[in-house]
Short mmCIF file of N, CA and C and ligand atoms in Angstrom, two decimals:
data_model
loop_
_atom_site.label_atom_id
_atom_site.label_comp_id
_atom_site.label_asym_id
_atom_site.label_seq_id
_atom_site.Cartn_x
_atom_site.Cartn_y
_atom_site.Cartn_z
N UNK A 1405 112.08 103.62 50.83
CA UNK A 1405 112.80 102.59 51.56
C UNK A 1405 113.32 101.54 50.60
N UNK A 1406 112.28 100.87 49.55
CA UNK A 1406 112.76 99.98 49.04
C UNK A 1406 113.57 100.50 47.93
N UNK A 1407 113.34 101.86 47.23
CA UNK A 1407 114.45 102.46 46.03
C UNK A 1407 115.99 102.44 46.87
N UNK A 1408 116.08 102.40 47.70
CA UNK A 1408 117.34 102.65 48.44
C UNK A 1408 118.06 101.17 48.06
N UNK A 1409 117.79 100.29 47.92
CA UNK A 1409 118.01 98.21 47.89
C UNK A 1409 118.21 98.05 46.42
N UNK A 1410 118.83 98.53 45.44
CA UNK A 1410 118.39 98.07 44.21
C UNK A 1410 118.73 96.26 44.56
N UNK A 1411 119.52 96.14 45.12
CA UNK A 1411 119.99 94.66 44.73
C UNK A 1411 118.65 93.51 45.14
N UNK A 1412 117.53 94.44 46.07
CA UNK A 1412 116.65 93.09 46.07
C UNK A 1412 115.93 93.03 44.77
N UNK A 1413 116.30 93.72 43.77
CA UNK A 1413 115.22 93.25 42.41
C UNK A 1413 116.38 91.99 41.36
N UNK A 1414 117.76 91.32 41.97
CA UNK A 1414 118.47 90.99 41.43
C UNK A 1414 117.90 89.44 41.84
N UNK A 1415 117.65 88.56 40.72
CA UNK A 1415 117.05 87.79 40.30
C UNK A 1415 118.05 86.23 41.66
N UNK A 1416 119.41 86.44 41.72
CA UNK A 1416 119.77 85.93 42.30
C UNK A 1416 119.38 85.54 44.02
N UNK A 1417 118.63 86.43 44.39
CA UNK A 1417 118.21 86.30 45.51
C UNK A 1417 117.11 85.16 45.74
N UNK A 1418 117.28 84.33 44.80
CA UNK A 1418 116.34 83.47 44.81
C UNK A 1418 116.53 81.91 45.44
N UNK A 1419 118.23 82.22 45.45
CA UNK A 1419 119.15 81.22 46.37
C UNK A 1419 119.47 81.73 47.41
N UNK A 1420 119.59 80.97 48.39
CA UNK A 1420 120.97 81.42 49.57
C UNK A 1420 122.44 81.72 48.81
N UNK A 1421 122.99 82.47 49.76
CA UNK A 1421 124.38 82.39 49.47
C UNK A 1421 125.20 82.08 49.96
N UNK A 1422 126.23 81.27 49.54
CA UNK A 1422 127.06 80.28 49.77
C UNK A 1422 128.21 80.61 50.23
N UNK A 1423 128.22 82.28 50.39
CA UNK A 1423 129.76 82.71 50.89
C UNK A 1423 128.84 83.20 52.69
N UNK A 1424 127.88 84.36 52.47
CA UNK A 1424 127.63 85.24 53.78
C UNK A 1424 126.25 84.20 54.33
N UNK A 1425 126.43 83.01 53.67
CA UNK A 1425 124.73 82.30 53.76
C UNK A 1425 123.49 83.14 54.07
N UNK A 1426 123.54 84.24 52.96
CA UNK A 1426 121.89 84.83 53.66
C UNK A 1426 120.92 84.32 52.69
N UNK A 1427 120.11 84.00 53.56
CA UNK A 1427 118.96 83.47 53.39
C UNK A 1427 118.29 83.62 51.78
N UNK A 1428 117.34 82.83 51.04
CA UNK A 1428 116.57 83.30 50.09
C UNK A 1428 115.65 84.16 49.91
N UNK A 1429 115.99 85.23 49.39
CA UNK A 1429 115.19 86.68 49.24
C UNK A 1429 115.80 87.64 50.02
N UNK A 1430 116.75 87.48 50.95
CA UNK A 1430 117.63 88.25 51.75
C UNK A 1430 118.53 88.76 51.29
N UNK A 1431 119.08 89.78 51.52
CA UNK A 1431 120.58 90.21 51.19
C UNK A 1431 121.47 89.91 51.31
N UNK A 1432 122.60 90.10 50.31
CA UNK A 1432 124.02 89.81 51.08
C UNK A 1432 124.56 90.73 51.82
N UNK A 1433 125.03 89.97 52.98
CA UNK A 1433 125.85 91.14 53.92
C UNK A 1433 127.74 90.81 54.35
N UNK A 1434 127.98 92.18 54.06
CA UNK A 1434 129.82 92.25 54.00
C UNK A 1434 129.64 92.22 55.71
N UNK A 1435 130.95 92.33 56.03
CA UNK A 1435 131.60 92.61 57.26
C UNK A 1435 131.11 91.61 58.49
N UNK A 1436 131.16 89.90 58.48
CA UNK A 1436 130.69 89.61 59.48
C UNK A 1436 129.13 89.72 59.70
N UNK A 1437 128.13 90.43 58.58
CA UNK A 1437 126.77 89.96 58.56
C UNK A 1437 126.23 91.14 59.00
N UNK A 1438 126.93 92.04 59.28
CA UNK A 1438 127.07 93.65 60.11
C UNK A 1438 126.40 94.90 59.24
N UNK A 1439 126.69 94.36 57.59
CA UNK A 1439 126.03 95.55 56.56
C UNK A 1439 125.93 94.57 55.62
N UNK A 1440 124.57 95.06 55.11
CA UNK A 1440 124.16 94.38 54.33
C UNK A 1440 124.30 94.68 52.71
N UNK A 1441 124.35 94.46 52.12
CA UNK A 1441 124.96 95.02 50.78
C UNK A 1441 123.87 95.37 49.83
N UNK A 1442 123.55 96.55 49.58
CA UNK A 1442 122.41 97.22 48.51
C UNK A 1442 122.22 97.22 47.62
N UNK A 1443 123.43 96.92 46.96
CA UNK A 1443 123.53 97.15 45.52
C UNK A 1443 123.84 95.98 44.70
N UNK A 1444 124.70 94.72 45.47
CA UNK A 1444 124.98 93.61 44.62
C UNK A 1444 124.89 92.20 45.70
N UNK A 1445 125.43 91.47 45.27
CA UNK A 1445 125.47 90.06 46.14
C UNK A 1445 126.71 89.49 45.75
N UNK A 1446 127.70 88.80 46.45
CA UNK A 1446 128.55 88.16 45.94
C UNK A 1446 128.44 87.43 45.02
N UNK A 1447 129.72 87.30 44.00
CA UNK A 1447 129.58 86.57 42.64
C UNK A 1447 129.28 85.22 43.03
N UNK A 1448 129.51 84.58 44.39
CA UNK A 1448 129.39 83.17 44.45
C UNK A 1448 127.47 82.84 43.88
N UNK A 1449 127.14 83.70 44.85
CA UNK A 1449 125.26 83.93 44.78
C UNK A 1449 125.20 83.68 43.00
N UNK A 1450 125.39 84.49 42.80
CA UNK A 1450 124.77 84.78 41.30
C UNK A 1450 125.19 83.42 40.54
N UNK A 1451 126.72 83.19 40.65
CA UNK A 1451 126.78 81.90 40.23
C UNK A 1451 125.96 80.26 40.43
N UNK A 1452 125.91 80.21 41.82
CA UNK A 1452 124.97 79.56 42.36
C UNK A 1452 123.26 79.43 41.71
N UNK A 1453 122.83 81.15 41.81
CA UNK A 1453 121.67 81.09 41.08
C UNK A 1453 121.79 80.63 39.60
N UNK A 1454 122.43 80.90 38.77
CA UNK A 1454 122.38 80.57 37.31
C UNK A 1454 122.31 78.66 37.04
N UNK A 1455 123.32 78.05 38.57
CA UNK A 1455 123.58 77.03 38.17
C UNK A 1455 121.68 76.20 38.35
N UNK A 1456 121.34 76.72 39.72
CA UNK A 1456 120.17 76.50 40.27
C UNK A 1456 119.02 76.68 38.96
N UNK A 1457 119.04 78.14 38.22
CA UNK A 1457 118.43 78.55 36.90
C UNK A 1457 118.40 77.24 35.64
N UNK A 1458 118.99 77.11 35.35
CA UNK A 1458 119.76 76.46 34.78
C UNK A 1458 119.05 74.83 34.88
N UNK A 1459 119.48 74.30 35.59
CA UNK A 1459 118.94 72.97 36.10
C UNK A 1459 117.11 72.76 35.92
N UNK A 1460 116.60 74.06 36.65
CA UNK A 1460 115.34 73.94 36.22
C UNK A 1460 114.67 74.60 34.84
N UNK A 1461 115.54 75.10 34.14
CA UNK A 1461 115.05 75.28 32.99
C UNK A 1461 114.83 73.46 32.23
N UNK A 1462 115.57 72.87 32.32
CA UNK A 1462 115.86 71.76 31.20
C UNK A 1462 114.82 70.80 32.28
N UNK A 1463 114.55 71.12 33.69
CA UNK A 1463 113.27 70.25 34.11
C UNK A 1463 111.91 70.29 33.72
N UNK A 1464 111.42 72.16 33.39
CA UNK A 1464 110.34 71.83 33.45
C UNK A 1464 109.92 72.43 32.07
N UNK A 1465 110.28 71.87 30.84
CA UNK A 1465 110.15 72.36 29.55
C UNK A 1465 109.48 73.82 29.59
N UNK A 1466 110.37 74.54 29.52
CA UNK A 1466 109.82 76.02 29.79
C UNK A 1466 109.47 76.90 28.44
N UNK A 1467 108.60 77.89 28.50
CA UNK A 1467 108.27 78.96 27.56
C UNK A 1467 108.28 80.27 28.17
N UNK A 1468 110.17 80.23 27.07
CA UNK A 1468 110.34 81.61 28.12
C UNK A 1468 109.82 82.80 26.98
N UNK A 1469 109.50 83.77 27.56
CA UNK A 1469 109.20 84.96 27.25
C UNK A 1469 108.74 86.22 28.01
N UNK A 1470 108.09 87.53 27.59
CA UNK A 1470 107.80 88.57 28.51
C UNK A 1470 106.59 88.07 29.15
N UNK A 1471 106.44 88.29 30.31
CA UNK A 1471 105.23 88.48 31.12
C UNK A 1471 104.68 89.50 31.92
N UNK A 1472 103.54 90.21 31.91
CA UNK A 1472 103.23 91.02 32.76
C UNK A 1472 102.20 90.53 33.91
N UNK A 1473 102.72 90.18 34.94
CA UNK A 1473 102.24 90.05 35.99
C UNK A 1473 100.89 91.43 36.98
N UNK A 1474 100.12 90.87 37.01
CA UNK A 1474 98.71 92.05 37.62
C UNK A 1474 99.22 91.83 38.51
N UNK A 1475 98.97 92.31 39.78
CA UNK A 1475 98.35 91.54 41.27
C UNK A 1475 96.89 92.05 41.27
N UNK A 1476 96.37 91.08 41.97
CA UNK A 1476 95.08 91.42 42.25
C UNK A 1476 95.16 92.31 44.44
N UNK A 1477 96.06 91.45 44.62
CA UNK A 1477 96.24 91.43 45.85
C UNK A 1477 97.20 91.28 46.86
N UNK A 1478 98.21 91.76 47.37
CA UNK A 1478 99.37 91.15 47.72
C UNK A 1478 99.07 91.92 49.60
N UNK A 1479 99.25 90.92 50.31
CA UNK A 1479 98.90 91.16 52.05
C UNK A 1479 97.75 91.79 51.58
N UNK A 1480 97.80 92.91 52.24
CA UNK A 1480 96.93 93.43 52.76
C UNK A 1480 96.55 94.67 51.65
N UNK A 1481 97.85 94.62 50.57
CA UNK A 1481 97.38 95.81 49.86
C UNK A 1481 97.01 95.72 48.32
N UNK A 1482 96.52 96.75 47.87
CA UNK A 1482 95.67 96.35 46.80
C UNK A 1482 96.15 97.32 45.58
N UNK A 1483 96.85 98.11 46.10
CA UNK A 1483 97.92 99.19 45.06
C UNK A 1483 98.92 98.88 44.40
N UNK A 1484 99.67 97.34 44.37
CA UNK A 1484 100.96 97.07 43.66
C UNK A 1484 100.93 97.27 42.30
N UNK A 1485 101.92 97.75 41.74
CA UNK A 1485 102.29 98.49 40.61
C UNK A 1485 102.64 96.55 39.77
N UNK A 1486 102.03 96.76 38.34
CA UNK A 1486 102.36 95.57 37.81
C UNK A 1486 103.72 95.00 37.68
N UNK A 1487 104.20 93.78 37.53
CA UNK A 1487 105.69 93.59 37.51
C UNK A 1487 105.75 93.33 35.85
N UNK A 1488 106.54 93.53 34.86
CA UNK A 1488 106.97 93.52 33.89
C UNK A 1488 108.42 92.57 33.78
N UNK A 1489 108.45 90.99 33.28
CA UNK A 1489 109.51 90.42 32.99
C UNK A 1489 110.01 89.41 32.34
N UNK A 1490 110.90 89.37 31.72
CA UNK A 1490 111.32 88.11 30.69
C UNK A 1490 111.50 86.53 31.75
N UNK A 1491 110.80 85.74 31.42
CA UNK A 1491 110.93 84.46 32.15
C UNK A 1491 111.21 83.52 31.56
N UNK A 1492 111.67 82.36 32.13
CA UNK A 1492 111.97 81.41 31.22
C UNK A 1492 111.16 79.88 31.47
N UNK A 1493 110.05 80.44 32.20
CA UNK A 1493 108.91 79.48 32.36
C UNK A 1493 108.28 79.40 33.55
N UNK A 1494 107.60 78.27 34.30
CA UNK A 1494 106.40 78.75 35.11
C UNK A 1494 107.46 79.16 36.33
N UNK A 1495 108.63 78.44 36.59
CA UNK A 1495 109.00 78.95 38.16
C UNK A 1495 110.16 79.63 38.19
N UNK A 1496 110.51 79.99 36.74
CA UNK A 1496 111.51 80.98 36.65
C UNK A 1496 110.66 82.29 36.98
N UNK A 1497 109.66 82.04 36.66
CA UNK A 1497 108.11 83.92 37.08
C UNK A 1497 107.71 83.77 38.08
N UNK A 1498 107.74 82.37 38.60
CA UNK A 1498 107.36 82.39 40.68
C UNK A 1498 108.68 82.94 41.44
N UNK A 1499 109.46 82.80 40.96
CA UNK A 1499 110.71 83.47 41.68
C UNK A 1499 111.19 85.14 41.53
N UNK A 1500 110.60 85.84 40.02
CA UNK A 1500 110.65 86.87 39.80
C UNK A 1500 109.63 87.32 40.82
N UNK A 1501 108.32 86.76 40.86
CA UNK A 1501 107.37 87.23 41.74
C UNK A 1501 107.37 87.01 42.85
N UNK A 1502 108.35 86.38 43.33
CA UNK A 1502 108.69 86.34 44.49
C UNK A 1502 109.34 87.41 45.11
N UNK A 1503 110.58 87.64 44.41
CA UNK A 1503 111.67 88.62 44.66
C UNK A 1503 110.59 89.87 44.98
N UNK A 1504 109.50 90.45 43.78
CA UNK A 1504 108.66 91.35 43.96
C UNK A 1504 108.13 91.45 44.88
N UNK A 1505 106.97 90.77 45.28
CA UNK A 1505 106.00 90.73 46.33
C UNK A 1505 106.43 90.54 47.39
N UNK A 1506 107.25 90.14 48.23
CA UNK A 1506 108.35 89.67 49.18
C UNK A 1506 108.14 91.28 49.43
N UNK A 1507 108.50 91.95 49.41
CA UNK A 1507 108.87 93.20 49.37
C UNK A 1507 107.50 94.20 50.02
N UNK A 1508 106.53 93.47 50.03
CA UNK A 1508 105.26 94.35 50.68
C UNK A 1508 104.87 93.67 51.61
N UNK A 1509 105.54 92.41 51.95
CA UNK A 1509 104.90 91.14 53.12
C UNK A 1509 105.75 91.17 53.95
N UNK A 1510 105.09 91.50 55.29
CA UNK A 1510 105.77 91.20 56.36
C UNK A 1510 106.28 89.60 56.52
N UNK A 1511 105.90 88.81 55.88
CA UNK A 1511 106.61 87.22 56.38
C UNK A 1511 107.65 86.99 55.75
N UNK A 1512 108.30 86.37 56.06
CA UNK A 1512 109.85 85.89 56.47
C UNK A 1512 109.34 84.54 54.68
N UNK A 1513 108.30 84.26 55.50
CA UNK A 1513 107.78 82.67 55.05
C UNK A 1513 106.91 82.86 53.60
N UNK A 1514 107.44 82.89 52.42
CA UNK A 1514 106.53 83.44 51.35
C UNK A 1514 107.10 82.34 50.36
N UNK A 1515 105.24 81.95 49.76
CA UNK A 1515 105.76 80.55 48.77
C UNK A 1515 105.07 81.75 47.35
N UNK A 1516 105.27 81.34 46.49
CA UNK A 1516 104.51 82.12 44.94
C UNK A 1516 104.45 80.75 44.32
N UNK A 1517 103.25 81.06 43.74
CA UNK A 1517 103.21 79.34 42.82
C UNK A 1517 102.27 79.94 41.39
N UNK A 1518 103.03 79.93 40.42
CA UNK A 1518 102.36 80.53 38.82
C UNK A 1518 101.84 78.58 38.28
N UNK A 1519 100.79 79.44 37.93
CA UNK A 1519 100.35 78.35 36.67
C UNK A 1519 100.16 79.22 35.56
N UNK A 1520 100.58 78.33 34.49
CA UNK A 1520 100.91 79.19 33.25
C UNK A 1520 99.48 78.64 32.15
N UNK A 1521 99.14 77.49 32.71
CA UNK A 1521 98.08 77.08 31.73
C UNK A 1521 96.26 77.77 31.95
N UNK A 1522 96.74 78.34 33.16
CA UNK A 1522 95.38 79.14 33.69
C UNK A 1522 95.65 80.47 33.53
N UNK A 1523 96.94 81.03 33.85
CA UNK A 1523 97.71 82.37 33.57
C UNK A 1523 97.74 83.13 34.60
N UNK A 1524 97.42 82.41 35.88
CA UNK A 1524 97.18 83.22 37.26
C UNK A 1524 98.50 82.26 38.44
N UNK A 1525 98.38 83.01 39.57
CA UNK A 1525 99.14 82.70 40.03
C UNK A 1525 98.62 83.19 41.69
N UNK A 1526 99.23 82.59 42.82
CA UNK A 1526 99.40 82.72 43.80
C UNK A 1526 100.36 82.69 45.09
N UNK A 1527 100.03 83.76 46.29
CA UNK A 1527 100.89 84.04 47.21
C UNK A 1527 100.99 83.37 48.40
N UNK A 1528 101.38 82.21 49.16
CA UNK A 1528 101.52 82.06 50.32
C UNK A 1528 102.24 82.56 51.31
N UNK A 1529 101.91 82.90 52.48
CA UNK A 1529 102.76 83.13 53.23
C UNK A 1529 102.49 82.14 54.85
N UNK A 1530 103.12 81.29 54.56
CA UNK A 1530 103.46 79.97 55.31
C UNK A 1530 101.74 79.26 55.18
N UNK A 1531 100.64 79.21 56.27
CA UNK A 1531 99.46 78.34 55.83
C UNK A 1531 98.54 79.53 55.05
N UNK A 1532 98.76 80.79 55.22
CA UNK A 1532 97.56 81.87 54.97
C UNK A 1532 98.12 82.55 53.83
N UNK A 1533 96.86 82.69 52.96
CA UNK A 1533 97.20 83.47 51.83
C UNK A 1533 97.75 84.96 51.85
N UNK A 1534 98.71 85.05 50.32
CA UNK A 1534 99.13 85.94 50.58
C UNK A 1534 99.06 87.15 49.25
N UNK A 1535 98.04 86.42 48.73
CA UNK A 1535 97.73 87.57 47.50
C UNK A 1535 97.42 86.06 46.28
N UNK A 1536 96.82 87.12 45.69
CA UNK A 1536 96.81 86.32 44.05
C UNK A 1536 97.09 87.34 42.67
N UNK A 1537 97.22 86.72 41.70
CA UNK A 1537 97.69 87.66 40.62
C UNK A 1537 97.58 86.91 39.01
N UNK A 1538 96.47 88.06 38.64
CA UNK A 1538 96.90 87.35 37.10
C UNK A 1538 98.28 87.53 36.22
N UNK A 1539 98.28 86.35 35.31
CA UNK A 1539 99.97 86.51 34.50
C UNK A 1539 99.19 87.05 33.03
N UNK A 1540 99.69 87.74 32.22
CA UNK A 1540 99.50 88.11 30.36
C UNK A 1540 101.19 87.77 30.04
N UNK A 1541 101.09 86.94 28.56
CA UNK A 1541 101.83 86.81 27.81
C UNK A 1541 101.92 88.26 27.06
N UNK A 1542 103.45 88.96 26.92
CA UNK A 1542 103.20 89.92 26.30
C UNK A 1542 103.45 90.68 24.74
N UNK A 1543 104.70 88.85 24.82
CA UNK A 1543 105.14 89.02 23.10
C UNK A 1543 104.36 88.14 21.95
N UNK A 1544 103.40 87.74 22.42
CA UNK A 1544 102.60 87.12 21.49
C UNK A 1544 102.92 85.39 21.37
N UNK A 1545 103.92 84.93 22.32
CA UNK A 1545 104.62 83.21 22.17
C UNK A 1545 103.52 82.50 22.51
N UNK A 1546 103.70 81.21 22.24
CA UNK A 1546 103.24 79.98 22.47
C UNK A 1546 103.98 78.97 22.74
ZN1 ZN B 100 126.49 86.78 50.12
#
């Protein structure tokens, strides 16, 4: 089901979009909201995200590099395959892990919150938890 979507692993989904307004973590959809689009998102999105990217890089003095994300736990299941990704600091990897885990949770309502100084991280989904997960640095940075 989810190999069929490449476009929900596209980092942009981390904004709304500003042309079909779908939602954050949602797809874009052509035709009146009618089909949803699998493979890409309008250029407005992506632009939008970079500007959004962007802004919070220079807020929260970031250390970007690879991270491999564990889960320990995500809903209900305990099988998620690790996420592997270049970040550019603590909530540029809550949003990668967002995009991820989103993807096994039935809620609509999903917060991810990384701390980078403990190296773990966690899942909300609106008041009730929704997983936790350790982070590894994988290129050796500081
Ligand atoms: Zn769109």
């Amino acid at each position: 089901m989810t190999g069929s979507e490449p476009a929900r692993q596209l980092p942009q989904l981390a904004v709304a979009c500003p042309t079909c307004h779908a939602a954050t973590g949602d797809l874009c959809t052509s035709h009146g909201g009618t089909r949803p689009r699998r493979n890409d998102t309008h250029q407005t999105r992506t632009a939008a995200w970079r500007e959004a990217d962007l802004a919070q890089r220079d807020e929260t003095h970031p250390t970007p590099g690879r991270y491999q994300v564990t889960y320990e736990r995500v809903g209900r299941r305990r099988d998620i395959p690790p996420l592997i990704v270049e970040a550019a600091g603590a909530d540029h990897l809550a949003k990668l892990v967002h995009t991820d885990a989103r993807r096994y949770l039935g809620s609509r309502d999903v917060e991810v919150r990384v701390d980078l100084e403990e190296m773990r991280g966690s899942i909300l989904c609106g008041m009730r938890s929704g997983g936790q997960f350790t982070v590894e640095r994988l290129d050796g940075g500081r």
